[in-house]
Amino acid sequence: MPLFDIETHWIMPDLTSALRAVRHPDESLIFNETGDNQHRLEDLGDGRTAAMDAQGIDVSILALTPPGTQPLPPKEALPLSRAANDMAAAAVARYPDRFRSLATLPMSSPKDTAGELERAAGTGHVGAMVYGRSGDLFLDDLAYDDFFSVASQLGQPVFIHPQLPSAAIRDASYRGFDPMTDLALATYGWGWHMDAATAALRLILRGTFDRHPELQIVLGHWGEMLLFWLDRADSLSRTAGLQRSVTDCIRSNFHFTASGMLNPALLRHALSVTSVDRLIFSTDYPFQRPSGGDIDSFLAHFTSDAERQQFTSANAASLYGIDL
């Protein structure tokens, strides 16, 4: 039974340098761009495939680590997005049986996003990874509607990854402790999951899926809390005058990954509010590195081989066009 991992991160040194010049210095602490993680993030070769072998993973989908190029001004975001996409495509070409890749897009320049998605798709990228906000521009802004239209037409799924909340939100909700606790609360401990869920919910409320009913969105971390709040979120559909409920969009336009959170209780809840064909395995490598034994133990919680295969490979293969 093949095992596909649809969210494995990497970094590009030129982009890292550009980001350090514009973003708050504590952001670099989130992704541990030193020590083992930096080495693992930079490795698009034999070291990465060896780690995959140890976990029993057959195919990994590469995705540039957050925040991509989104904090950069357009004049930098576009060329660095192109460079990142070319670098990832070259890695896939070297390891065609082991890697696929998600495109990095210049979201700070909405007029360039659709064109770069088309170019990246033409070089073999199987989707894109984006974030919920570029500066003050939300992902649901109609400035991005051409991008979503092209993604839908090309069958390119869009993965919405968490990002550091804005400075205003951090000041309002995530300060008052020591700096590292502030940062953890704003990121992996709570804040960035809420941020990603809000970005997804805003897309629904903006009528994105009424305009683009074939568009497919991917959320990590078992839906970034959104799957646990559908009873309340559905009330927003009526207020916003949508053609479809939030739950209907979730069940037809969204896919959800584990992101290394191999907790059977989370699996059971996800299956209770959506269906197994919407769930996909991922590790969030190298930030999460479950062992092969951890993975096997978790997969034993599926009730049938057919459902297990959907989660481990078939759903990803169908969504991203990967030959089994």
CSV table of C-alpha atoms in Angstrom, one decimal:
chain,number,residue,atom,x,y,z
A,1,MET,CA,0.0,0.0,0.0
A,2,PRO,CA,1.8,3.2,-1.1
A,3,LEU,CA,2.2,6.1,1.3
A,4,PHE,CA,2.1,9.7,0.1
A,5,ASP,CA,3.1,12.7,2.2
A,6,ILE,CA,1.6,15.8,0.8
A,7,GLU,CA,3.2,18.4,3.0
A,8,THR,CA,7.0,18.3,3.4
A,9,HIS,CA,8.8,21.6,3.7
A,10,TRP,CA,12.0,23.0,2.3
A,11,ILE,CA,13.9,26.4,2.2
A,12,MET,CA,15.8,28.3,-0.4
A,13,PRO,CA,18.8,30.3,1.0
A,14,ASP,CA,18.2,33.3,-1.3
A,15,LEU,CA,14.6,33.6,-0.2
A,16,THR,CA,15.6,33.2,3.5
A,17,SER,CA,18.0,36.1,3.2
A,18,ALA,CA,15.3,38.3,1.5
A,19,LEU,CA,12.8,37.5,4.2
A,20,ARG,CA,15.2,38.2,7.1
A,21,ALA,CA,15.5,41.8,5.7
A,22,VAL,CA,11.8,42.5,5.9
A,23,ARG,CA,10.1,40.4,8.6
A,24,HIS,CA,10.2,40.5,12.4
A,25,PRO,CA,13.3,38.6,13.6
A,26,ASP,CA,11.4,36.4,16.0
A,27,GLU,CA,9.6,34.7,13.0
A,28,SER,CA,12.8,32.8,12.2
A,29,LEU,CA,12.6,31.1,15.6
A,30,ILE,CA,9.3,29.5,14.6
A,31,PHE,CA,10.9,27.4,11.9
A,32,ASN,CA,14.1,26.6,13.6
A,33,GLU,CA,16.3,27.7,10.7
A,34,THR,CA,19.4,26.4,12.6
A,35,GLY,CA,20.7,23.0,13.5
A,36,ASP,CA,19.0,19.8,12.2
A,37,ASN,CA,15.9,21.5,10.8
A,38,GLN,CA,17.9,23.9,8.7
A,39,HIS,CA,19.9,21.0,7.2
A,40,ARG,CA,16.7,18.9,6.6
A,41,LEU,CA,14.9,21.9,5.0
A,42,GLU,CA,17.8,22.6,2.6
A,43,ASP,CA,18.2,19.0,1.6
A,44,LEU,CA,16.3,18.1,-1.6
A,45,GLY,CA,18.4,15.1,-2.3
A,46,ASP,CA,19.4,11.7,-0.8
A,47,GLY,CA,19.1,12.8,2.8
A,48,ARG,CA,15.4,13.6,2.3
A,49,THR,CA,14.7,10.3,0.5
A,50,ALA,CA,16.5,8.4,3.2
A,51,ALA,CA,14.3,10.0,5.8
A,52,MET,CA,11.3,9.0,3.7
A,53,ASP,CA,12.5,5.5,3.5
A,54,ALA,CA,12.8,5.3,7.3
A,55,GLN,CA,9.2,6.4,7.6
A,56,GLY,CA,7.9,4.2,4.8
A,57,ILE,CA,6.9,7.1,2.6
A,58,ASP,CA,6.9,6.6,-1.1
A,59,VAL,CA,6.2,10.0,-2.5
A,60,SER,CA,6.6,13.5,-0.9
A,61,ILE,CA,5.1,16.7,-2.1
A,62,LEU,CA,7.5,19.5,-1.5
A,63,ALA,CA,6.3,22.9,-0.3
A,64,LEU,CA,8.4,25.9,0.5
A,65,THR,CA,8.4,26.6,4.2
A,66,PRO,CA,6.2,29.5,5.5
A,67,PRO,CA,5.8,32.3,4.9
A,68,GLY,CA,6.8,31.7,1.2
A,69,THR,CA,7.4,34.9,-0.6
A,70,GLN,CA,4.2,36.6,0.7
A,71,PRO,CA,5.8,39.2,3.0
A,72,LEU,CA,8.0,40.5,0.2
A,73,PRO,CA,7.2,43.5,-2.1
A,74,PRO,CA,6.1,42.5,-5.6
A,75,LYS,CA,9.4,43.4,-7.2
A,76,GLU,CA,11.1,40.7,-5.1
A,77,ALA,CA,8.2,38.3,-4.7
A,78,LEU,CA,7.8,37.5,-8.3
A,79,PRO,CA,11.4,36.6,-9.3
A,80,LEU,CA,12.0,34.7,-6.0
A,81,SER,CA,8.7,32.8,-6.5
A,82,ARG,CA,9.9,31.8,-10.0
A,83,ALA,CA,13.3,30.8,-8.7
A,84,ALA,CA,11.8,28.7,-5.9
A,85,ASN,CA,9.5,27.0,-8.4
A,86,ASP,CA,12.3,26.3,-10.8
A,87,MET,CA,14.4,24.9,-7.9
A,88,ALA,CA,11.6,22.6,-6.8
A,89,ALA,CA,10.9,21.5,-10.3
A,90,ALA,CA,14.5,20.5,-10.7
A,91,ALA,CA,14.4,18.4,-7.5
A,92,VAL,CA,11.3,16.6,-8.9
A,93,ALA,CA,13.1,16.0,-12.2
A,94,ARG,CA,16.0,14.4,-10.3
A,95,TYR,CA,13.7,12.2,-8.2
A,96,PRO,CA,10.6,11.7,-10.4
A,97,ASP,CA,9.5,8.6,-8.5
A,98,ARG,CA,9.8,10.2,-5.1
A,99,PHE,CA,8.9,13.9,-5.3
A,100,ARG,CA,6.2,16.2,-6.5
A,101,SER,CA,5.9,19.9,-5.6
A,102,LEU,CA,3.6,22.8,-4.7
A,103,ALA,CA,4.1,26.1,-6.4
A,104,THR,CA,5.2,29.2,-4.5
A,105,LEU,CA,3.2,32.3,-5.7
A,106,PRO,CA,3.9,36.1,-5.5
A,107,MET,CA,0.7,36.8,-3.5
A,108,SER,CA,1.8,40.3,-2.7
A,109,SER,CA,1.3,41.0,-6.4
A,110,PRO,CA,-2.2,39.7,-7.1
A,111,LYS,CA,-1.9,40.5,-10.8
A,112,ASP,CA,1.0,38.1,-11.1
A,113,THR,CA,-0.3,35.1,-9.2
A,114,ALA,CA,-2.4,33.5,-11.9
A,115,GLY,CA,0.4,33.8,-14.4
A,116,GLU,CA,2.9,32.2,-12.2
A,117,LEU,CA,0.5,29.4,-11.2
A,118,GLU,CA,0.1,28.7,-15.0
A,119,ARG,CA,3.8,28.7,-15.6
A,120,ALA,CA,4.5,26.5,-12.5
A,121,ALA,CA,1.8,24.0,-13.6
A,122,GLY,CA,3.4,23.8,-17.0
A,123,THR,CA,6.7,22.8,-15.4
A,124,GLY,CA,5.0,20.0,-13.4
A,125,HIS,CA,3.9,21.5,-10.1
A,126,VAL,CA,0.7,19.8,-8.9
A,127,GLY,CA,-0.8,22.6,-6.8
A,128,ALA,CA,0.1,25.7,-4.8
A,129,MET,CA,0.7,26.6,-1.2
A,130,VAL,CA,-0.5,30.1,-0.1
A,131,TYR,CA,-1.2,32.0,3.2
A,132,GLY,CA,-4.3,33.8,4.3
A,133,ARG,CA,-3.0,37.4,4.1
A,134,SER,CA,-0.4,39.4,2.2
A,135,GLY,CA,0.1,42.6,4.1
A,136,ASP,CA,-3.4,44.0,4.6
A,137,LEU,CA,-4.8,42.0,1.7
A,138,PHE,CA,-6.9,39.0,2.7
A,139,LEU,CA,-6.9,35.9,0.5
A,140,ASP,CA,-10.6,36.2,-0.1
A,141,ASP,CA,-10.2,39.7,-1.7
A,142,LEU,CA,-11.6,39.8,-5.2
A,143,ALA,CA,-8.1,40.9,-6.4
A,144,TYR,CA,-7.3,37.1,-6.2
A,145,ASP,CA,-10.4,35.9,-8.1
A,146,ASP,CA,-8.5,35.4,-11.3
A,147,PHE,CA,-6.0,33.3,-9.4
A,148,PHE,CA,-8.8,31.1,-8.0
A,149,SER,CA,-10.4,30.9,-11.4
A,150,VAL,CA,-7.2,29.7,-13.0
A,151,ALA,CA,-6.5,27.2,-10.2
A,152,SER,CA,-10.0,25.8,-10.7
A,153,GLN,CA,-9.6,25.5,-14.5
A,154,LEU,CA,-6.2,23.9,-14.2
A,155,GLY,CA,-7.3,21.5,-11.4
A,156,GLN,CA,-4.5,22.9,-9.2
A,157,PRO,CA,-5.5,22.5,-5.5
A,158,VAL,CA,-4.6,25.4,-3.2
A,159,PHE,CA,-3.1,24.5,0.2
A,160,ILE,CA,-3.8,27.3,2.8
A,161,HIS,CA,-0.9,27.1,5.3
A,162,PRO,CA,-0.9,28.9,8.6
A,163,GLN,CA,1.2,32.1,9.0
A,164,LEU,CA,2.1,34.4,11.8
A,165,PRO,CA,-0.9,36.6,12.7
A,166,SER,CA,-0.7,40.3,12.0
A,167,ALA,CA,1.1,42.6,14.5
A,168,ALA,CA,-2.2,44.1,15.5
A,169,ILE,CA,-3.7,40.7,16.3
A,170,ARG,CA,-0.5,39.7,18.2
A,171,ASP,CA,-0.7,42.8,20.2
A,172,ALA,CA,-4.4,42.4,21.0
A,173,SER,CA,-4.4,38.7,21.8
A,174,TYR,CA,-0.9,37.1,22.1
A,175,ARG,CA,1.3,39.3,24.3
A,176,GLY,CA,2.0,39.5,28.0
A,177,PHE,CA,4.2,36.5,28.6
A,178,ASP,CA,7.9,36.0,27.9
A,179,PRO,CA,8.9,36.4,24.3
A,180,MET,CA,9.0,32.7,23.4
A,181,THR,CA,5.7,32.0,25.1
A,182,ASP,CA,4.2,35.0,23.2
A,183,LEU,CA,5.5,33.6,20.0
A,184,ALA,CA,4.3,30.0,20.7
A,185,LEU,CA,0.8,31.2,21.6
A,186,ALA,CA,0.6,33.2,18.4
A,187,THR,CA,1.9,30.3,16.2
A,188,TYR,CA,1.9,26.6,16.7
A,189,GLY,CA,0.2,26.7,20.1
A,190,TRP,CA,-2.9,28.4,18.9
A,191,GLY,CA,-2.8,31.6,16.8
A,192,TRP,CA,-1.8,30.5,13.4
A,193,HIS,CA,-4.3,27.6,13.3
A,194,MET,CA,-7.1,30.2,14.1
A,195,ASP,CA,-5.6,32.4,11.4
A,196,ALA,CA,-5.7,29.7,8.7
A,197,ALA,CA,-9.2,28.6,9.7
A,198,THR,CA,-10.4,32.2,9.4
A,199,ALA,CA,-8.8,32.6,6.0
A,200,ALA,CA,-10.7,29.5,4.8
A,201,LEU,CA,-14.0,30.6,6.3
A,202,ARG,CA,-13.6,34.0,4.7
A,203,LEU,CA,-13.2,32.3,1.3
A,204,ILE,CA,-16.5,30.6,1.8
A,205,LEU,CA,-18.3,33.7,3.0
A,206,ARG,CA,-17.0,35.7,0.0
A,207,GLY,CA,-18.9,33.3,-2.2
A,208,THR,CA,-15.6,31.9,-3.7
A,209,PHE,CA,-17.1,28.4,-4.1
A,210,ASP,CA,-20.4,29.8,-5.6
A,211,ARG,CA,-18.3,31.4,-8.3
A,212,HIS,CA,-15.7,28.5,-8.6
A,213,PRO,CA,-17.6,25.3,-7.6
A,214,GLU,CA,-14.7,23.0,-8.8
A,215,LEU,CA,-12.0,24.8,-6.8
A,216,GLN,CA,-10.3,22.5,-4.2
A,217,ILE,CA,-8.7,23.8,-1.0
A,218,VAL,CA,-6.4,21.9,1.3
A,219,LEU,CA,-6.1,22.6,5.1
A,220,GLY,CA,-3.6,21.0,7.4
A,221,HIS,CA,-3.8,20.1,11.0
A,222,TRP,CA,-7.1,18.3,10.6
A,223,GLY,CA,-8.8,21.5,9.3
A,224,GLU,CA,-7.2,24.1,11.5
A,225,MET,CA,-10.0,23.8,14.1
A,226,LEU,CA,-12.7,24.6,11.4
A,227,LEU,CA,-14.0,21.0,11.4
A,228,PHE,CA,-14.8,21.3,15.1
A,229,TRP,CA,-17.0,24.4,14.7
A,230,LEU,CA,-19.2,23.7,11.8
A,231,ASP,CA,-22.4,23.8,13.8
A,232,ARG,CA,-21.8,27.4,14.6
A,233,ALA,CA,-20.1,28.3,11.3
A,234,ASP,CA,-23.2,27.2,9.3
A,235,SER,CA,-25.2,30.0,10.7
A,236,LEU,CA,-22.9,32.4,8.8
A,237,SER,CA,-24.1,31.0,5.5
A,238,ARG,CA,-27.6,32.4,6.0
A,239,THR,CA,-26.3,35.8,7.1
A,240,ALA,CA,-24.0,36.1,4.1
A,241,GLY,CA,-26.7,35.0,1.7
A,242,LEU,CA,-24.7,32.1,0.3
A,243,GLN,CA,-26.1,29.5,-2.1
A,244,ARG,CA,-24.5,26.7,-0.1
A,245,SER,CA,-23.8,26.2,3.6
A,246,VAL,CA,-20.3,26.2,5.1
A,247,THR,CA,-20.6,22.5,5.7
A,248,ASP,CA,-21.5,21.8,2.1
A,249,CYS,CA,-18.4,23.7,1.0
A,250,ILE,CA,-16.3,21.8,3.5
A,251,ARG,CA,-17.6,18.5,2.2
A,252,SER,CA,-17.2,19.3,-1.5
A,253,ASN,CA,-14.4,21.8,-1.8
A,254,PHE,CA,-11.9,21.1,1.0
A,255,HIS,CA,-9.5,18.3,1.8
A,256,PHE,CA,-7.8,17.9,5.2
A,257,THR,CA,-4.4,16.6,6.2
A,258,ALA,CA,-3.0,15.2,9.4
A,259,SER,CA,0.2,17.3,9.4
A,260,GLY,CA,1.9,14.8,11.7
A,261,MET,CA,-0.9,15.0,14.3
A,262,LEU,CA,-1.4,11.2,14.5
A,263,ASN,CA,-4.2,11.2,17.1
A,264,PRO,CA,-7.0,8.7,16.5
A,265,ALA,CA,-9.5,11.0,18.3
A,266,LEU,CA,-8.9,13.7,15.7
A,267,LEU,CA,-9.4,11.1,12.9
A,268,ARG,CA,-12.7,10.0,14.4
A,269,HIS,CA,-14.0,13.5,14.6
A,270,ALA,CA,-12.9,14.3,11.1
A,271,LEU,CA,-14.8,11.2,9.8
A,272,SER,CA,-17.9,12.3,11.7
A,273,VAL,CA,-18.2,15.6,10.0
A,274,THR,CA,-16.8,14.8,6.5
A,275,SER,CA,-15.9,11.7,4.6
A,276,VAL,CA,-12.8,9.6,4.2
A,277,ASP,CA,-12.3,10.7,0.6
A,278,ARG,CA,-11.6,14.2,2.0
A,279,LEU,CA,-8.7,13.1,4.3
A,280,ILE,CA,-5.1,12.8,3.4
A,281,PHE,CA,-1.9,11.8,5.1
A,282,SER,CA,0.9,14.3,5.8
A,283,THR,CA,3.7,14.7,8.3
A,284,ASP,CA,4.7,18.4,8.1
A,285,TYR,CA,8.3,17.3,7.7
A,286,PRO,CA,10.7,18.2,9.2
A,287,PHE,CA,8.8,20.0,11.9
A,288,GLN,CA,7.0,16.7,12.7
A,289,ARG,CA,8.9,13.5,12.1
A,290,PRO,CA,6.8,10.5,13.2
A,291,SER,CA,8.6,7.2,12.9
A,292,GLY,CA,7.5,4.4,10.7
A,293,GLY,CA,6.1,2.6,13.7
A,294,ASP,CA,4.1,5.7,14.8
A,295,ILE,CA,2.6,5.9,11.3
A,296,ASP,CA,1.8,2.2,11.2
A,297,SER,CA,0.2,2.4,14.6
A,298,PHE,CA,-2.0,5.3,13.6
A,299,LEU,CA,-3.1,3.7,10.3
A,300,ALA,CA,-4.3,0.7,12.2
A,301,HIS,CA,-7.2,2.8,13.4
A,302,PHE,CA,-8.9,2.7,10.0
A,303,THR,CA,-11.7,0.2,9.9
A,304,SER,CA,-10.9,-1.2,6.4
A,305,ASP,CA,-8.0,-1.5,4.0
A,306,ALA,CA,-10.0,0.4,1.5
A,307,GLU,CA,-10.4,3.5,3.8
A,308,ARG,CA,-6.7,3.1,4.8
A,309,GLN,CA,-5.6,3.2,1.2
A,310,GLN,CA,-7.8,6.3,0.5
A,311,PHE,CA,-6.1,8.1,3.3
A,312,THR,CA,-2.5,7.0,2.6
A,313,SER,CA,-2.4,7.4,-1.2
A,314,ALA,CA,-5.6,7.2,-3.3
A,315,ASN,CA,-7.0,10.6,-2.3
A,316,ALA,CA,-3.7,12.4,-2.8
A,317,ALA,CA,-3.3,10.6,-6.1
A,318,SER,CA,-6.7,11.7,-7.3
A,319,LEU,CA,-6.4,15.3,-6.0
A,320,TYR,CA,-2.8,15.9,-7.3
A,321,GLY,CA,-2.8,13.7,-10.4
A,322,ILE,CA,-0.1,11.3,-9.1
A,323,ASP,CA,0.2,7.9,-10.8
A,324,LEU,CA,0.0,5.1,-8.3
